[in-house]
Amino acid sequence: MPSLSIGKLAAKADINASTLRYYESIGLLPPPERINGQRRYAENLIERITFIKIAQQTGFTIPEIGVLLEGFETLPPSERWEEMAREKRVQLEEKKKQINSMIQILDDGLNCKCLTWTECFDKIKTTGSCS
């Protein structure tokens, strides 16, 4: 039986009430029962909200989370999770390479003692680094 107000569920799940309303509007949470016009939630939604938060922290988009929660008619949740987690891991490894490259460029720039861009570019062309 739904027993939590939107404020209480938000506090227990450590999110804003507006986030709960957003999750409802996009279908990540089922529409709540209303009692005297107020949303009332079952406490077991905290698990679902926790999953959504973890999935977001892992880099899954809202549409991907929707698929993880409901998406496949033929795959059980554990297989669905494994398949999508493997794909997400590949994506994150690629982002990691990009970020490492960006950090290296910044580090090289911070070590640069050139007085002009031309001097810097010439050093990079000849030595591969400006430092």
XYZ file of N, CA and C in Angstrom:
393
model
N 0.838 -1.181 0.000
C 0.000 0.000 0.000
C 0.882 1.244 0.000
N 0.627 2.195 -0.925
C 1.417 3.423 -0.943
C 1.289 4.166 0.381
N 2.432 4.582 0.904
C 2.380 5.231 2.204
C 3.279 6.446 2.339
N 4.151 6.673 1.384
C 5.089 7.792 1.521
C 4.656 8.979 0.675
N 4.762 10.145 1.245
C 4.525 11.368 0.474
C 5.720 11.580 -0.445
N 5.580 12.476 -1.397
C 6.682 12.757 -2.317
C 7.899 13.275 -1.560
N 7.663 14.109 -0.542
C 8.772 14.646 0.249
C 9.504 13.569 1.023
N 8.737 12.641 1.611
C 9.372 11.569 2.387
C 10.144 10.611 1.491
N 9.562 10.257 0.337
C 10.277 9.371 -0.579
C 11.536 10.063 -1.085
N 11.428 11.332 -1.439
C 12.593 12.074 -1.920
C 13.695 12.101 -0.865
N 13.318 12.336 0.390
C 14.311 12.372 1.467
C 14.959 11.005 1.650
N 14.147 9.951 1.658
C 14.705 8.602 1.845
C 15.609 8.194 0.687
N 15.256 8.639 -0.515
C 16.043 8.282 -1.695
C 17.181 9.272 -1.950
N 17.245 10.330 -1.150
C 18.269 11.362 -1.263
C 18.270 12.028 -2.640
N 17.074 12.409 -3.096
C 16.915 13.171 -4.331
C 15.863 14.248 -4.106
N 15.740 15.152 -5.038
C 14.731 16.200 -4.952
C 13.369 15.669 -5.371
N 12.332 16.250 -4.818
C 10.967 15.882 -5.218
C 10.766 16.156 -6.705
N 11.384 17.210 -7.203
C 11.251 17.518 -8.631
C 11.850 16.396 -9.488
N 12.887 15.745 -8.992
C 13.478 14.615 -9.713
C 12.487 13.461 -9.774
N 11.784 13.220 -8.677
C 10.758 12.170 -8.680
C 9.682 12.480 -9.717
N 9.227 13.712 -9.747
C 8.202 14.090 -10.727
C 8.738 13.916 -12.152
N 10.005 14.269 -12.356
C 10.621 14.089 -13.671
C 10.676 12.608 -14.039
N 11.153 11.760 -13.124
C 11.212 10.328 -13.397
C 9.832 9.777 -13.741
N 8.815 10.266 -13.065
C 7.438 9.852 -13.382
C 7.070 10.287 -14.796
N 7.376 11.534 -15.132
C 6.958 12.092 -16.421
C 7.596 11.371 -17.601
N 8.793 10.801 -17.399
C 9.471 10.103 -18.496
C 9.320 8.586 -18.402
N 8.588 8.122 -17.402
C 8.279 6.701 -17.317
C 9.264 5.841 -16.545
N 10.256 6.444 -15.893
C 11.175 5.630 -15.089
C 10.518 5.168 -13.796
N 9.544 5.927 -13.322
C 8.758 5.535 -12.152
C 7.298 5.440 -12.567
N 6.592 4.492 -11.996
C 5.168 4.379 -12.327
C 4.398 5.555 -11.741
N 3.261 5.891 -12.343
C 2.449 6.977 -11.774
C 2.021 6.597 -10.355
N 2.156 7.514 -9.424
C 1.801 7.191 -8.046
C 0.293 7.226 -7.831
N -0.129 6.532 -6.800
C -1.516 6.642 -6.382
C -1.680 8.043 -5.785
N -2.869 8.560 -5.900
C -3.135 9.878 -5.311
C -4.211 9.728 -4.250
N -3.922 10.294 -3.118
C -4.882 10.313 -2.011
C -5.106 11.772 -1.653
N -6.347 12.202 -1.785
C -6.693 13.609 -1.574
C -5.818 14.542 -2.416
N -5.507 14.096 -3.634
C -4.723 14.906 -4.552
C -3.219 14.845 -4.353
N -2.777 14.160 -3.302
C -1.337 14.071 -3.029
C -0.785 12.746 -3.542
N 0.407 12.821 -4.101
C 1.078 11.599 -4.538
C 1.425 10.754 -3.324
N 1.195 9.455 -3.455
C 1.567 8.518 -2.391
C 2.332 7.363 -3.037
N 3.464 7.027 -2.442
C 4.389 6.067 -3.033
C 4.602 4.862 -2.126
N 4.876 3.735 -2.766
C 5.277 2.541 -2.031
C 6.756 2.683 -1.681
N 7.118 2.225 -0.516
C 8.504 2.355 -0.058
C 9.470 1.554 -0.927
N 8.979 0.498 -1.590
C 9.882 -0.322 -2.401
C 10.399 0.414 -3.645
N 9.886 1.602 -3.935
C 10.416 2.393 -5.048
C 11.826 2.894 -4.770
N 12.224 2.893 -3.514
C 13.585 3.344 -3.172
C 14.620 2.485 -3.898
N 14.373 1.181 -3.999
C 15.313 0.307 -4.717
C 15.429 0.723 -6.178
N 14.308 1.001 -6.801
C 14.303 1.400 -8.212
C 15.046 2.732 -8.377
N 14.799 3.661 -7.489
C 15.463 4.967 -7.555
C 16.973 4.804 -7.342
N 17.356 3.950 -6.420
C 18.776 3.671 -6.185
C 19.415 3.107 -7.447
N 18.716 2.190 -8.106
C 19.229 1.630 -9.355
C 19.401 2.730 -10.402
N 18.415 3.598 -10.529
C 18.487 4.695 -11.501
C 19.711 5.569 -11.217
N 19.927 5.899 -9.950
C 21.067 6.741 -9.577
C 22.392 6.056 -9.904
N 22.497 4.772 -9.607
C 23.730 4.029 -9.905
C 23.961 3.972 -11.408
N 22.896 3.701 -12.149
C 23.020 3.642 -13.610
C 23.473 4.990 -14.173
N 22.948 6.078 -13.633
C 23.377 7.408 -14.084
C 24.846 7.647 -13.755
N 25.260 7.260 -12.568
C 26.659 7.438 -12.172
C 27.589 6.607 -13.048
N 27.081 5.520 -13.586
C 27.868 4.634 -14.434
C 27.917 5.135 -15.867
N 27.146 6.165 -16.165
C 27.188 6.760 -17.490
C 26.022 6.412 -18.388
N 25.054 5.663 -17.891
C 23.896 5.342 -18.708
C 23.017 6.578 -18.856
N 22.469 6.754 -20.050
C 21.557 7.857 -20.321
C 20.163 7.481 -19.823
N 19.286 8.469 -19.742
C 17.908 8.211 -19.316
C 17.241 7.175 -20.232
N 17.339 7.304 -21.572
C 16.727 6.273 -22.415
C 17.317 4.873 -22.175
N 18.627 4.807 -21.959
C 19.255 3.511 -21.675
C 18.744 2.942 -20.355
N 18.569 3.798 -19.365
C 18.051 3.340 -18.072
C 16.634 2.815 -18.254
N 15.848 3.481 -19.077
C 14.508 2.989 -19.376
C 14.542 1.593 -19.955
N 15.496 1.340 -20.840
C 15.642 0.007 -21.428
C 16.082 -0.990 -20.360
N 17.019 -0.576 -19.510
C 17.468 -1.468 -18.441
C 16.319 -1.862 -17.516
N 15.445 -0.916 -17.251
C 14.343 -1.170 -16.328
C 13.204 -1.948 -16.966
N 12.924 -1.673 -18.220
C 11.726 -2.250 -18.817
C 11.952 -2.892 -20.175
N 12.979 -2.428 -20.860
C 13.134 -2.558 -22.279
C 12.980 -3.839 -23.035
N 13.592 -4.895 -22.658
C 13.633 -6.060 -23.513
C 12.548 -7.035 -23.079
N 11.785 -7.482 -24.021
C 10.737 -8.444 -23.695
C 11.307 -9.859 -23.605
N 12.429 -10.106 -24.261
C 12.954 -11.477 -24.344
C 14.122 -11.762 -23.416
N 14.725 -10.747 -22.838
C 15.886 -10.959 -21.970
C 15.528 -10.660 -20.520
N 15.960 -11.526 -19.608
C 15.751 -11.199 -18.189
C 16.672 -10.046 -17.787
N 16.349 -9.375 -16.679
C 17.143 -8.196 -16.274
C 18.638 -8.452 -16.162
N 19.058 -9.597 -15.652
C 20.500 -9.833 -15.485
C 21.206 -9.901 -16.834
N 20.597 -10.537 -17.829
C 21.206 -10.600 -19.159
C 21.176 -9.231 -19.828
N 20.084 -8.520 -19.643
C 19.938 -7.173 -20.192
C 21.036 -6.289 -19.619
N 21.216 -6.347 -18.300
C 22.245 -5.554 -17.633
C 23.622 -5.920 -18.167
N 23.908 -7.206 -18.274
C 25.235 -7.637 -18.720
C 25.524 -7.125 -20.131
N 24.563 -7.265 -21.020
C 24.752 -6.826 -22.400
C 24.994 -5.318 -22.466
N 24.163 -4.567 -21.786
C 24.307 -3.114 -21.838
C 25.526 -2.628 -21.070
N 25.874 -3.294 -19.981
C 27.058 -2.913 -19.205
C 28.326 -3.129 -20.024
N 28.377 -4.210 -20.782
C 29.553 -4.443 -21.635
C 29.685 -3.330 -22.684
N 28.571 -2.960 -23.301
C 28.589 -1.883 -24.292
C 29.009 -0.557 -23.651
N 28.470 -0.273 -22.488
C 28.791 0.981 -21.801
C 30.267 1.006 -21.413
N 30.799 -0.129 -21.003
C 32.207 -0.195 -20.618
C 33.112 0.169 -21.796
N 32.787 -0.339 -22.983
C 33.558 -0.004 -24.181
C 33.490 1.505 -24.435
N 32.304 2.069 -24.319
C 32.142 3.518 -24.514
C 32.966 4.308 -23.506
N 32.949 3.871 -22.246
C 33.695 4.581 -21.214
C 35.203 4.449 -21.413
N 35.667 3.301 -21.891
C 37.102 3.142 -22.178
C 37.529 4.121 -23.271
N 36.675 4.303 -24.275
C 36.980 5.256 -25.339
C 37.015 6.686 -24.787
N 36.062 7.023 -23.942
C 36.068 8.348 -23.311
C 37.317 8.531 -22.459
N 37.706 7.472 -21.772
C 38.904 7.530 -20.924
C 40.136 7.847 -21.763
N 40.246 7.222 -22.934
C 41.373 7.512 -23.824
C 41.350 8.973 -24.253
N 40.161 9.471 -24.596
C 40.036 10.866 -25.009
C 40.429 11.806 -23.876
N 39.969 11.506 -22.677
C 40.283 12.356 -21.516
C 41.775 12.318 -21.224
N 42.386 11.128 -21.289
C 43.831 11.027 -21.053
C 44.604 11.833 -22.084
N 44.159 11.803 -23.330
C 44.806 12.594 -24.373
C 44.657 14.086 -24.097
N 43.482 14.496 -23.664
C 43.245 15.901 -23.341
C 44.129 16.347 -22.180
N 44.252 15.497 -21.170
C 45.103 15.808 -20.015
C 46.559 15.936 -20.453
N 47.001 15.042 -21.337
C 48.384 15.100 -21.820
C 48.651 16.402 -22.567
N 47.712 16.809 -23.389
C 47.868 18.078 -24.123
C 47.960 19.242 -23.139
N 47.095 19.240 -22.124
C 47.137 20.306 -21.120
C 48.450 20.289 -20.347
N 48.902 19.096 -19.956
C 50.170 18.990 -19.236
C 51.325 19.500 -20.087
N 51.312 19.120 -21.376
C 52.365 19.614 -22.265
C 52.311 21.132 -22.352
N 51.113 21.675 -22.446
C 50.958 23.131 -22.513
C 51.435 23.816 -21.253
N 51.185 23.198 -20.106
C 51.626 23.778 -18.845
C 53.147 23.754 -18.708
N 53.781 22.794 -19.364
C 55.248 22.694 -19.313
C 55.924 23.522 -20.404
N 55.154 24.084 -21.298
C 55.691 24.841 -22.432
C 56.302 26.165 -21.950
N 57.488 26.438 -22.421
C 58.162 27.701 -22.083
C 58.374 28.555 -23.336
N 57.698 28.189 -24.426
C 57.844 28.926 -25.679
C 57.234 30.317 -25.541
N 57.736 31.226 -26.351
C 57.237 32.589 -26.337
C 56.160 32.819 -27.383
N 56.089 31.931 -28.381
C 55.069 32.072 -29.428
C 54.486 30.701 -29.759
N 53.278 30.734 -30.367
C 52.651 29.479 -30.810
C 53.501 28.812 -31.890
N 54.092 29.606 -32.769
C 54.902 29.058 -33.852
C 56.078 28.267 -33.297
N 56.748 28.839 -32.323
C 57.882 28.157 -31.687
C 57.419 26.835 -31.056
N 56.281 26.891 -30.401
C 55.736 25.701 -29.750
C 55.400 24.631 -30.791
N 54.687 25.015 -31.850
C 54.301 24.051 -32.884
C 55.524 23.450 -33.564
N 56.560 24.268 -33.799
C 57.787 23.760 -34.410
C 58.436 22.704 -33.528
N 58.488 22.949 -32.214
C 59.067 21.969 -31.285
C 58.262 20.673 -31.288
N 56.933 20.803 -31.314
C 56.080 19.609 -31.315
C 56.312 18.803 -32.592
N 56.429 19.490 -33.732
C 56.683 18.806 -34.998
C 58.002 18.047 -34.989
N 59.036 18.661 -34.427
C 60.365 18.052 -34.494
C 60.608 17.044 -33.370
N 60.113 17.323 -32.167
C 60.427 16.446 -31.030
C 59.217 15.674 -30.519
N 58.018 16.067 -30.950
C 56.811 15.407 -30.442
C 56.298 15.985 -29.145
N 57.029 16.961 -28.615
C 56.627 17.588 -27.360
C 57.181 19.003 -27.311
N 56.555 19.803 -26.522
C 57.004 21.191 -26.396
C 57.874 21.377 -25.162
N 57.903 20.412 -24.295
C 58.650 20.593 -23.038
C 60.111 20.320 -23.182
